[in-house]
């Protein structure tokens, strides 16, 4: 919610803390890097420490981070608050979400996934509307202060109600290479994306950290694959449902954020609408994501999760096609329609993709699965969007114009289409019928919810026959 709301009141923060747009762009990137690494580190911490204590720590850090940003009068304090809150949010993902899934019987899981889907993208979808109101009232300090107060209240509720739980594997080996490579794999690319706004693609300040960071990510995947006790279950996730689910979560979230930011920039910089007018245009996002959240919970026990995901990707493609028609004269109606499709697409891809990635693996390691998927998803979500924004700016010749925005929309649209086709091909090459999740077996730790079909099973079968 903070990430999607923040774009609409960045100018006010820039003025009040005396920071340049480039500096604030880097801060936003590092905050997201903190989230991704916090989730990744959380996959280790939940193995070692009691969930109750870990939740207390992360919730307290979140509240402190938000309050630091609320009272900041200079850029360093504001940055410290944003990064701390981002890190704590990532840690909370792994400390809070797996127990909510694991502690209740299978009959409750459809309700849980509805709540999780709303939490994952419902908050994201109300960000633009909330950000417009915050900017109109110059209330960004109150915004962060309210989040800090909610965090403190949640901490009190957790002290009173949260049950204790023994750590899963307190004696597990500490994966130093994985943690260090994971840190570099998120911090460097996000730093690079922050440099784009001030220096462009040709600058070494963008290219060098991006190249090194992505290299560290590739090395991380290879190291984790070959580790005997890896922090991330990369090798176990090398199956068709997990790969397709991760791809969907990554691309679905990435193109959602890119489409959203490009549309916001169009309305504010090309159509010259206020942030409040712009934020109001995206109200259908929240309604649409509620619809898909309920739909996902309804079909959770059926074979239709892959069909829902495919429908979500098609909704994102439809939203991109509508955004391609934006002009200053007829932008509002198209944006309202595209926002509805965008919300449907987000709700039907990211959270369902997360579960599709986790169902072929034992439920006791779902925290580490979610941590890895969130690391990968965050890289796509908040690198694709800055890159597309810079394409729009350079294609416009500096000052944003309709042609430049359409260029970036078009590239994002073709990326969405290409990844949809890749996902469909990978799924079909698994040569298995649509899977029906066995939630009881999964939650009882008696096996995966769906069969972990080998990647490219059809091609492997032909080679074996040959």
Tab-separated table of C-alpha atoms in Angstrom:
chain	number	residue	atom	x	y	z
A	1	UNK	CA	0.000	0.000	0.000
A	2	UNK	CA	2.822	2.387	0.870
A	3	UNK	CA	4.582	1.692	-2.421
A	4	UNK	CA	1.582	2.399	-4.650
A	5	UNK	CA	0.368	5.371	-2.582
A	6	UNK	CA	3.793	6.973	-2.348
A	7	UNK	CA	4.033	7.806	-6.057
A	8	UNK	CA	1.240	10.365	-5.689
A	9	UNK	CA	2.770	12.382	-2.845
A	10	UNK	CA	6.483	12.068	-3.662
A	11	UNK	CA	6.786	15.781	-4.480
A	12	UNK	CA	5.590	16.752	-1.019
A	13	UNK	CA	8.041	14.416	0.677
A	14	UNK	CA	10.841	15.707	-1.552
A	15	UNK	CA	10.125	19.285	-0.498
A	16	UNK	CA	9.615	18.589	3.204
A	17	UNK	CA	12.709	16.432	3.790
A	18	UNK	CA	14.840	18.378	1.279
A	19	UNK	CA	15.701	15.397	-0.884
A	20	UNK	CA	16.000	15.142	-4.659
A	21	UNK	CA	13.725	12.927	-6.736
A	22	UNK	CA	16.700	10.661	-7.461
A	23	UNK	CA	17.439	10.277	-3.748
A	24	UNK	CA	13.821	9.433	-2.967
A	25	UNK	CA	13.718	7.000	-5.869
A	26	UNK	CA	16.728	5.204	-4.394
A	27	UNK	CA	15.070	5.214	-0.960
A	28	UNK	CA	11.930	3.632	-2.434
A	29	UNK	CA	14.062	0.998	-4.157
A	30	UNK	CA	16.013	0.198	-0.994
A	31	UNK	CA	12.792	-0.055	0.978
A	32	UNK	CA	11.570	-2.724	-1.436
A	33	UNK	CA	14.990	-4.382	-1.273
A	34	UNK	CA	14.574	-4.456	2.497
A	35	UNK	CA	11.215	-6.180	2.053
A	36	UNK	CA	12.627	-8.804	-0.308
A	37	UNK	CA	15.650	-9.548	1.868
A	38	UNK	CA	13.553	-9.473	5.043
A	39	UNK	CA	11.357	-12.205	3.584
A	40	UNK	CA	14.414	-14.156	2.450
A	41	UNK	CA	16.083	-13.871	5.871
A	42	UNK	CA	12.781	-14.698	7.537
A	43	UNK	CA	12.873	-18.094	5.834
A	44	UNK	CA	15.921	-18.836	7.998
A	45	UNK	CA	14.772	-17.128	11.203
A	46	UNK	CA	11.509	-19.081	11.413
A	47	UNK	CA	13.590	-22.256	11.518
A	48	UNK	CA	15.517	-21.048	14.580
A	49	UNK	CA	13.253	-18.880	16.727
A	50	UNK	CA	9.792	-19.093	18.201
A	51	UNK	CA	7.233	-17.579	15.878
A	52	UNK	CA	5.671	-15.467	18.661
A	53	UNK	CA	8.940	-13.700	19.518
A	54	UNK	CA	9.897	-13.233	15.894
A	55	UNK	CA	6.483	-11.703	15.169
A	56	UNK	CA	6.889	-9.299	18.104
A	57	UNK	CA	10.302	-8.183	16.860
A	58	UNK	CA	9.243	-7.595	13.263
A	59	UNK	CA	5.992	-5.868	14.210
A	60	UNK	CA	7.882	-3.538	16.562
A	61	UNK	CA	10.455	-2.738	13.873
A	62	UNK	CA	7.641	-1.961	11.433
A	63	UNK	CA	5.991	0.463	13.858
A	64	UNK	CA	9.293	2.183	14.638
A	65	UNK	CA	10.171	2.466	10.935
A	66	UNK	CA	6.833	4.084	10.061
A	67	UNK	CA	7.099	6.519	12.959
A	68	UNK	CA	10.640	7.485	11.964
A	69	UNK	CA	9.398	8.364	8.477
A	70	UNK	CA	6.483	10.301	9.967
A	71	UNK	CA	8.682	12.586	12.058
A	72	UNK	CA	11.633	12.848	9.632
A	73	UNK	CA	12.813	16.337	8.729
A	74	UNK	CA	15.773	15.210	6.639
A	75	UNK	CA	16.414	12.560	4.020
A	76	UNK	CA	18.582	10.152	6.094
A	77	UNK	CA	15.969	9.730	8.843
A	78	UNK	CA	13.167	9.328	6.319
A	79	UNK	CA	15.223	6.740	4.421
A	80	UNK	CA	16.032	4.830	7.603
A	81	UNK	CA	12.339	4.628	8.456
A	82	UNK	CA	11.317	3.441	4.991
A	83	UNK	CA	14.019	0.771	4.793
A	84	UNK	CA	13.363	-0.462	8.345
A	85	UNK	CA	9.617	-0.725	7.701
A	86	UNK	CA	10.262	-2.529	4.417
A	87	UNK	CA	12.591	-5.042	6.072
A	88	UNK	CA	10.119	-5.693	8.880
A	89	UNK	CA	7.249	-6.199	6.424
A	90	UNK	CA	9.236	-8.879	4.605
A	91	UNK	CA	10.018	-10.596	7.889
A	92	UNK	CA	6.362	-10.455	8.907
A	93	UNK	CA	5.364	-12.158	5.674
A	94	UNK	CA	7.232	-15.308	6.664
A	95	UNK	CA	6.636	-15.048	10.419
A	96	UNK	CA	2.874	-14.522	10.141
A	97	UNK	CA	1.569	-16.110	6.956
A	98	UNK	CA	2.709	-19.779	7.165
A	99	UNK	CA	1.283	-20.305	10.694
A	100	UNK	CA	-2.046	-18.843	9.568
A	101	UNK	CA	-2.103	-21.441	6.774
A	102	UNK	CA	-0.799	-24.365	8.833
A	103	UNK	CA	-2.643	-24.029	12.165
A	104	UNK	CA	-6.177	-24.299	10.850
A	105	UNK	CA	-7.933	-27.317	9.317
A	106	UNK	CA	-8.234	-27.673	5.581
A	107	UNK	CA	-11.874	-26.560	5.694
A	108	UNK	CA	-10.697	-23.092	6.781
A	109	UNK	CA	-8.064	-22.695	4.062
A	110	UNK	CA	-10.425	-21.209	1.431
A	111	UNK	CA	-11.263	-18.415	3.910
A	112	UNK	CA	-7.568	-17.939	4.632
A	113	UNK	CA	-6.617	-17.582	0.977
A	114	UNK	CA	-9.334	-14.957	0.493
A	115	UNK	CA	-7.871	-12.933	3.359
A	116	UNK	CA	-4.320	-13.432	2.098
A	117	UNK	CA	-5.251	-12.365	-1.429
A	118	UNK	CA	-6.891	-9.212	-0.086
A	119	UNK	CA	-3.813	-8.553	2.041
A	120	UNK	CA	-1.409	-9.177	-0.830
A	121	UNK	CA	-3.058	-7.065	-3.481
A	122	UNK	CA	-6.091	-5.473	-1.857
A	123	UNK	CA	-3.824	-3.058	-0.021
A	124	UNK	CA	-1.789	-2.495	-3.171
A	125	UNK	CA	-4.968	-1.657	-5.070
A	126	UNK	CA	-6.210	0.999	-2.624
A	127	UNK	CA	-2.786	2.666	-2.636
A	128	UNK	CA	-3.465	5.092	-5.531
A	129	UNK	CA	-6.799	6.232	-4.097
A	130	UNK	CA	-5.305	6.684	-0.643
A	131	UNK	CA	-2.214	8.402	-2.040
A	132	UNK	CA	-4.362	10.949	-3.860
A	133	UNK	CA	-6.196	11.844	-0.658
A	134	UNK	CA	-2.933	12.075	1.286
A	135	UNK	CA	-1.474	14.447	-1.311
A	136	UNK	CA	-4.615	16.599	-1.373
A	137	UNK	CA	-4.445	17.063	2.391
A	138	UNK	CA	-0.632	17.270	2.564
A	139	UNK	CA	-0.953	14.513	5.139
A	140	UNK	CA	1.941	12.225	4.337
A	141	UNK	CA	3.278	12.458	7.903
A	142	UNK	CA	-0.140	11.463	9.245
A	143	UNK	CA	-0.161	8.588	6.747
A	144	UNK	CA	3.065	7.105	8.093
A	145	UNK	CA	2.047	7.941	11.650
A	146	UNK	CA	-1.248	6.059	11.229
A	147	UNK	CA	0.617	3.027	9.869
A	148	UNK	CA	2.981	3.137	12.847
A	149	UNK	CA	0.032	3.374	15.246
A	150	UNK	CA	-1.670	0.408	13.557
A	151	UNK	CA	1.575	-1.550	13.864
A	152	UNK	CA	1.776	-0.741	17.585
A	153	UNK	CA	-1.865	-1.754	18.085
A	154	UNK	CA	-1.272	-5.023	16.265
A	155	UNK	CA	1.741	-5.672	18.481
A	156	UNK	CA	-0.451	-5.268	21.587
A	157	UNK	CA	-3.066	-7.615	20.132
A	158	UNK	CA	-0.353	-10.153	19.323
A	159	UNK	CA	0.992	-10.050	22.889
A	160	UNK	CA	-2.503	-10.809	24.182
A	161	UNK	CA	-3.552	-13.467	21.680
A	162	UNK	CA	-0.747	-14.966	19.592
A	163	UNK	CA	0.004	-18.587	20.567
A	164	UNK	CA	3.571	-19.774	20.926
A	165	UNK	CA	5.165	-22.261	18.567
A	166	UNK	CA	8.413	-24.147	18.729
A	167	UNK	CA	10.915	-23.396	15.934
A	168	UNK	CA	10.830	-25.860	13.077
A	169	UNK	CA	14.537	-26.718	12.974
A	170	UNK	CA	16.642	-24.691	15.450
A	171	UNK	CA	19.824	-26.622	14.680
A	172	UNK	CA	19.813	-25.993	10.927
A	173	UNK	CA	23.071	-24.879	9.365
A	174	UNK	CA	23.385	-21.131	8.787
A	175	UNK	CA	23.475	-20.481	5.036
A	176	UNK	CA	25.993	-17.628	4.880
A	177	UNK	CA	26.540	-17.764	1.074
A	178	UNK	CA	22.811	-17.718	0.412
A	179	UNK	CA	22.122	-14.776	2.711
A	180	UNK	CA	25.034	-12.694	1.395
A	181	UNK	CA	24.208	-13.408	-2.242
A	182	UNK	CA	20.527	-12.729	-1.565
A	183	UNK	CA	21.411	-9.383	0.008
A	184	UNK	CA	23.451	-8.325	-3.008
A	185	UNK	CA	20.838	-9.711	-5.421
A	186	UNK	CA	18.174	-7.329	-4.093
A	187	UNK	CA	20.079	-4.264	-2.897
A	188	UNK	CA	22.140	-3.688	-6.041
A	189	UNK	CA	19.329	-3.967	-8.639
A	190	UNK	CA	17.001	-1.812	-6.556
A	191	UNK	CA	19.720	0.770	-6.098
A	192	UNK	CA	20.207	0.716	-9.866
A	193	UNK	CA	16.487	1.228	-10.519
A	194	UNK	CA	16.576	4.262	-8.238
A	195	UNK	CA	19.431	5.768	-10.246
A	196	UNK	CA	17.430	5.572	-13.487
A	197	UNK	CA	15.377	8.688	-12.805
A	198	UNK	CA	18.455	10.879	-12.620
A	199	UNK	CA	20.998	9.222	-14.895
A	200	UNK	CA	19.293	7.034	-17.527
A	201	UNK	CA	20.188	3.693	-19.086
A	202	UNK	CA	23.619	4.727	-20.352
A	203	UNK	CA	24.978	5.588	-16.915
A	204	UNK	CA	27.380	3.230	-15.178
A	205	UNK	CA	25.562	4.112	-11.938
A	206	UNK	CA	22.621	2.151	-13.342
A	207	UNK	CA	24.291	-0.529	-15.466
A	208	UNK	CA	27.042	-1.618	-13.046
A	209	UNK	CA	24.960	-2.352	-9.920
A	210	UNK	CA	22.219	-3.910	-12.040
A	211	UNK	CA	24.651	-6.262	-13.783
A	212	UNK	CA	26.416	-7.247	-10.562
A	213	UNK	CA	23.121	-7.683	-8.712
A	214	UNK	CA	21.559	-9.887	-11.379
A	215	UNK	CA	24.758	-11.931	-11.537
A	216	UNK	CA	24.530	-12.448	-7.771
A	217	UNK	CA	20.928	-13.578	-8.226
A	218	UNK	CA	21.918	-16.206	-10.810
A	219	UNK	CA	24.783	-17.405	-8.592
A	220	UNK	CA	22.376	-17.526	-5.637
A	221	UNK	CA	20.042	-19.844	-7.546
A	222	UNK	CA	22.945	-22.125	-8.514
A	223	UNK	CA	24.400	-22.203	-5.005
A	224	UNK	CA	21.039	-22.907	-3.398
A	225	UNK	CA	20.297	-25.624	-5.954
A	226	UNK	CA	23.466	-27.523	-5.045
A	227	UNK	CA	23.387	-26.937	-1.260
A	228	UNK	CA	22.603	-29.935	0.947
A	229	UNK	CA	20.666	-27.761	3.415
A	230	UNK	CA	19.714	-24.675	1.395
A	231	UNK	CA	17.919	-21.662	2.775
A	232	UNK	CA	15.718	-21.687	-0.327
A	233	UNK	CA	14.326	-24.954	-1.752
A	234	UNK	CA	15.410	-24.153	-5.309
A	235	UNK	CA	15.980	-27.774	-6.304
A	236	UNK	CA	12.635	-28.944	-4.900
A	237	UNK	CA	10.901	-26.136	-6.773
A	238	UNK	CA	12.247	-27.289	-10.130
A	239	UNK	CA	8.918	-28.793	-11.118
A	240	UNK	CA	6.247	-27.595	-13.516
A	241	UNK	CA	3.639	-26.184	-11.079
A	242	UNK	CA	6.230	-24.404	-8.921
A	243	UNK	CA	8.031	-22.862	-11.896
A	244	UNK	CA	4.787	-21.740	-13.537
A	245	UNK	CA	3.446	-20.394	-10.231
A	246	UNK	CA	6.628	-18.419	-9.596
A	247	UNK	CA	6.624	-17.056	-13.162
A	248	UNK	CA	2.991	-15.962	-12.810
A	249	UNK	CA	3.561	-14.281	-9.439
A	250	UNK	CA	6.648	-12.534	-10.799
A	251	UNK	CA	5.215	-11.302	-14.105
A	252	UNK	CA	1.690	-10.695	-12.852
A	253	UNK	CA	2.952	-8.411	-10.115
A	254	UNK	CA	5.619	-6.808	-12.294
A	255	UNK	CA	3.359	-5.778	-15.151
A	256	UNK	CA	0.623	-4.698	-12.720
A	257	UNK	CA	2.972	-2.206	-11.068
A	258	UNK	CA	4.351	-1.084	-14.441
A	259	UNK	CA	0.895	-0.489	-15.959
A	260	UNK	CA	-0.240	1.308	-12.819
A	261	UNK	CA	2.752	3.656	-12.606
A	262	UNK	CA	2.677	4.451	-16.320
A	263	UNK	CA	-1.044	5.280	-16.145
A	264	UNK	CA	-0.503	7.489	-13.090
A	265	UNK	CA	2.301	9.360	-14.823
A	266	UNK	CA	0.148	9.809	-17.924
A	267	UNK	CA	-2.726	11.351	-16.014
A	268	UNK	CA	-0.537	13.642	-13.904
A	269	UNK	CA	2.118	14.665	-16.441
A	270	UNK	CA	0.378	14.401	-19.827
A	271	UNK	CA	-3.299	14.988	-18.969
A	272	UNK	CA	-2.266	17.403	-16.152
A	273	UNK	CA	-4.707	16.037	-13.601
A	274	UNK	CA	-4.135	16.383	-9.862
A	275	UNK	CA	-2.958	13.385	-7.808
A	276	UNK	CA	-6.405	13.235	-6.181
A	277	UNK	CA	-8.157	13.139	-9.566
A	278	UNK	CA	-5.693	10.503	-10.705
A	279	UNK	CA	-6.084	8.338	-7.597
A	280	UNK	CA	-9.884	8.372	-7.830
A	281	UNK	CA	-9.690	6.908	-11.341
A	282	UNK	CA	-8.235	3.689	-9.906
A	283	UNK	CA	-11.052	2.865	-7.472
A	284	UNK	CA	-12.128	-0.182	-9.572
A	285	UNK	CA	-8.847	-1.882	-8.621
A	286	UNK	CA	-10.021	-2.588	-5.082
A	287	UNK	CA	-13.453	-3.876	-6.126
A	288	UNK	CA	-11.961	-6.156	-8.769
A	289	UNK	CA	-9.355	-7.679	-6.468
A	290	UNK	CA	-12.077	-8.468	-3.917
A	291	UNK	CA	-13.986	-10.336	-6.617
A	292	UNK	CA	-11.013	-12.467	-7.604
A	293	UNK	CA	-10.061	-13.083	-3.965
A	294	UNK	CA	-13.480	-14.593	-3.292
A	295	UNK	CA	-13.358	-16.520	-6.565
A	296	UNK	CA	-9.960	-17.989	-5.679
A	297	UNK	CA	-11.203	-19.142	-2.288
A	298	UNK	CA	-14.263	-20.697	-3.938
A	299	UNK	CA	-12.288	-22.797	-6.439
A	300	UNK	CA	-9.327	-23.647	-4.171
A	301	UNK	CA	-10.326	-27.305	-3.880
A	302	UNK	CA	-11.045	-27.701	-7.593
A	303	UNK	CA	-8.916	-28.223	-10.699
A	304	UNK	CA	-9.519	-24.674	-11.897
A	305	UNK	CA	-6.631	-22.777	-10.256
A	306	UNK	CA	-4.550	-22.844	-13.491
A	307	UNK	CA	-7.645	-21.675	-15.422
A	308	UNK	CA	-8.093	-18.785	-12.971
A	309	UNK	CA	-4.439	-17.843	-13.405
A	310	UNK	CA	-4.725	-17.915	-17.192
A	311	UNK	CA	-7.823	-15.726	-16.957
A	312	UNK	CA	-5.875	-13.322	-14.766
A	313	UNK	CA	-3.072	-13.029	-17.291
A	314	UNK	CA	-5.626	-12.402	-20.050
A	315	UNK	CA	-7.157	-9.637	-17.910
A	316	UNK	CA	-3.735	-8.011	-17.584
A	317	UNK	CA	-3.315	-8.235	-21.367
A	318	UNK	CA	-6.740	-6.650	-21.825
A	319	UNK	CA	-5.847	-3.849	-19.414
A	320	UNK	CA	-2.640	-3.183	-21.345
A	321	UNK	CA	-4.585	-3.021	-24.601
A	322	UNK	CA	-6.971	-0.465	-23.118
A	323	UNK	CA	-4.106	1.624	-21.753
A	324	UNK	CA	-2.662	1.737	-25.275
A	325	UNK	CA	-5.681	3.833	-26.271
A	326	UNK	CA	-5.162	6.530	-23.630
A	327	UNK	CA	-5.274	10.131	-24.853
A	328	UNK	CA	-5.706	13.346	-22.843
A	329	UNK	CA	-9.197	13.730	-24.316
A	330	UNK	CA	-10.561	10.251	-23.496
A	331	UNK	CA	-8.290	8.962	-20.798
A	332	UNK	CA	-10.653	8.799	-17.821
A	333	UNK	CA	-13.160	6.268	-19.172
A	334	UNK	CA	-10.432	3.985	-20.505
A	335	UNK	CA	-8.522	4.127	-17.238
A	336	UNK	CA	-11.612	3.181	-15.216
A	337	UNK	CA	-12.177	0.119	-17.417
A	338	UNK	CA	-8.509	-0.824	-17.519
A	339	UNK	CA	-8.253	-0.465	-13.720
A	340	UNK	CA	-11.038	-3.033	-13.329
A	341	UNK	CA	-9.214	-5.504	-15.555
A	342	UNK	CA	-5.939	-4.732	-13.821
A	343	UNK	CA	-7.454	-5.535	-10.423
A	344	UNK	CA	-8.942	-8.779	-11.713
A	345	UNK	CA	-5.591	-9.709	-13.218
A	346	UNK	CA	-3.636	-8.951	-10.062
A	347	UNK	CA	-5.986	-10.897	-7.818
A	348	UNK	CA	-6.022	-13.901	-10.152
A	349	UNK	CA	-2.258	-14.165	-10.661
A	350	UNK	CA	0.002	-13.173	-7.767
A	351	UNK	CA	-1.566	-14.938	-4.789
A	352	UNK	CA	-2.825	-17.978	-6.782
A	353	UNK	CA	0.623	-18.228	-8.339
A	354	UNK	CA	2.166	-18.240	-4.876
A	355	UNK	CA	0.013	-21.192	-3.820
A	356	UNK	CA	0.580	-23.029	-7.101
A	357	UNK	CA	4.311	-22.725	-6.416
A	358	UNK	CA	3.923	-24.078	-2.876
A	359	UNK	CA	1.399	-26.885	-3.300
A	360	UNK	CA	3.880	-29.387	-4.872
A	361	UNK	CA	6.157	-29.078	-1.786
A	362	UNK	CA	5.688	-30.119	1.875
A	363	UNK	CA	3.647	-27.620	3.879
A	364	UNK	CA	6.272	-27.393	6.644
A	365	UNK	CA	8.640	-25.521	4.293
A	366	UNK	CA	5.993	-23.194	2.876
A	367	UNK	CA	7.637	-20.231	4.618
A	368	UNK	CA	10.873	-20.744	2.700
A	369	UNK	CA	8.923	-21.240	-0.538
A	370	UNK	CA	7.054	-17.969	-0.017
A	371	UNK	CA	10.310	-16.207	0.877
A	372	UNK	CA	11.982	-17.255	-2.379
A	373	UNK	CA	8.946	-16.446	-4.510
A	374	UNK	CA	8.641	-13.021	-2.893
A	375	UNK	CA	12.319	-12.294	-3.513
A	376	UNK	CA	11.918	-13.161	-7.193
A	377	UNK	CA	8.569	-11.344	-7.431
A	378	UNK	CA	9.920	-8.198	-5.830
A	379	UNK	CA	12.782	-8.059	-8.306
A	380	UNK	CA	10.301	-8.127	-11.185
A	381	UNK	CA	7.686	-5.857	-9.586
A	382	UNK	CA	9.953	-2.946	-8.830
A	383	UNK	CA	12.517	-3.175	-11.608
A	384	UNK	CA	10.153	-3.556	-14.566
A	385	UNK	CA	8.200	-0.439	-13.547
A	386	UNK	CA	11.185	1.986	-13.304
A	387	UNK	CA	12.608	0.626	-16.552
A	388	UNK	CA	9.300	1.178	-18.363
A	389	UNK	CA	8.980	4.650	-16.861
A	390	UNK	CA	12.428	5.544	-18.173
A	391	UNK	CA	11.546	4.147	-21.608
A	392	UNK	CA	8.471	6.392	-21.598
A	393	UNK	CA	10.578	9.416	-20.650
A	394	UNK	CA	13.358	8.830	-23.194
A	395	UNK	CA	10.847	8.025	-25.953
A	396	UNK	CA	9.149	11.324	-25.165
A	397	UNK	CA	12.390	13.260	-25.551
A	398	UNK	CA	12.511	14.297	-21.888
A	399	UNK	CA	9.092	15.758	-21.104
A	400	UNK	CA	6.481	13.010	-20.998
A	401	UNK	CA	4.130	12.887	-24.013
A	402	UNK	CA	1.451	10.454	-25.191
A	403	UNK	CA	3.686	8.717	-27.742
A	404	UNK	CA	6.349	7.916	-25.152
A	405	UNK	CA	3.838	6.484	-22.690
A	406	UNK	CA	2.281	4.353	-25.436
A	407	UNK	CA	5.726	3.006	-26.300
A	408	UNK	CA	6.261	1.841	-22.705
A	409	UNK	CA	2.720	0.449	-22.488
A	410	UNK	CA	3.322	-1.506	-25.692
A	411	UNK	CA	6.562	-3.079	-24.469
A	412	UNK	CA	4.926	-4.042	-21.166
A	413	UNK	CA	1.969	-5.509	-23.050
A	414	UNK	CA	4.166	-7.665	-25.280
A	415	UNK	CA	6.133	-8.815	-22.227
A	416	UNK	CA	2.854	-9.897	-20.631
A	417	UNK	CA	1.789	-11.777	-23.762
A	418	UNK	CA	5.159	-13.499	-24.117
A	419	UNK	CA	5.232	-14.668	-20.498
A	420	UNK	CA	1.629	-15.890	-20.748
A	421	UNK	CA	2.572	-18.029	-23.739
A	422	UNK	CA	5.694	-19.328	-21.970
A	423	UNK	CA	3.668	-20.284	-18.909
A	424	UNK	CA	1.062	-22.086	-21.014
A	425	UNK	CA	3.732	-23.996	-22.943
A	426	UNK	CA	5.520	-25.058	-19.738
A	427	UNK	CA	2.252	-26.239	-18.208
A	428	UNK	CA	1.221	-28.182	-21.318
A	429	UNK	CA	4.647	-29.799	-21.569
A	430	UNK	CA	4.072	-31.228	-18.101
A	431	UNK	CA	1.625	-33.635	-19.772
A	432	UNK	CA	-0.638	-33.856	-16.737
A	433	UNK	CA	-4.346	-33.063	-16.299
A	434	UNK	CA	-5.364	-30.037	-14.260
A	435	UNK	CA	-4.390	-30.843	-10.640
A	436	UNK	CA	-6.938	-31.039	-7.798
A	437	UNK	CA	-5.230	-29.991	-4.504
A	438	UNK	CA	-5.407	-32.470	-1.607
A	439	UNK	CA	-5.413	-29.893	1.187
A	440	UNK	CA	-5.909	-32.388	4.041
A	441	UNK	CA	-2.821	-34.398	3.078
A	442	UNK	CA	-0.787	-31.252	2.560
A	443	UNK	CA	-1.637	-29.637	5.895
A	444	UNK	CA	-1.044	-32.927	7.726
A	445	UNK	CA	2.496	-33.024	6.258
A	446	UNK	CA	1.738	-36.349	4.578
A	447	UNK	CA	2.716	-35.189	1.108
A	448	UNK	CA	2.284	-32.400	-1.425
A	449	UNK	CA	-1.127	-31.010	-2.270
A	450	UNK	CA	-0.530	-31.575	-5.990
A	451	UNK	CA	1.895	-33.795	-7.853
A	452	UNK	CA	5.296	-32.151	-8.487
A	453	UNK	CA	5.342	-32.837	-12.234
A	454	UNK	CA	8.903	-32.761	-13.677
A	455	UNK	CA	9.714	-29.698	-15.752
A	456	UNK	CA	9.394	-30.329	-19.512
A	457	UNK	CA	8.154	-33.870	-18.826
A	458	UNK	CA	6.849	-34.300	-22.396
A	459	UNK	CA	10.214	-33.508	-23.942
A	460	UNK	CA	12.044	-35.690	-21.466
A	461	UNK	CA	9.725	-38.570	-22.281
A	462	UNK	CA	10.461	-38.238	-25.999
A	463	UNK	CA	14.220	-38.152	-25.366
A	464	UNK	CA	13.986	-41.222	-23.165
A	465	UNK	CA	12.008	-43.046	-25.854
A	466	UNK	CA	14.562	-42.060	-28.463
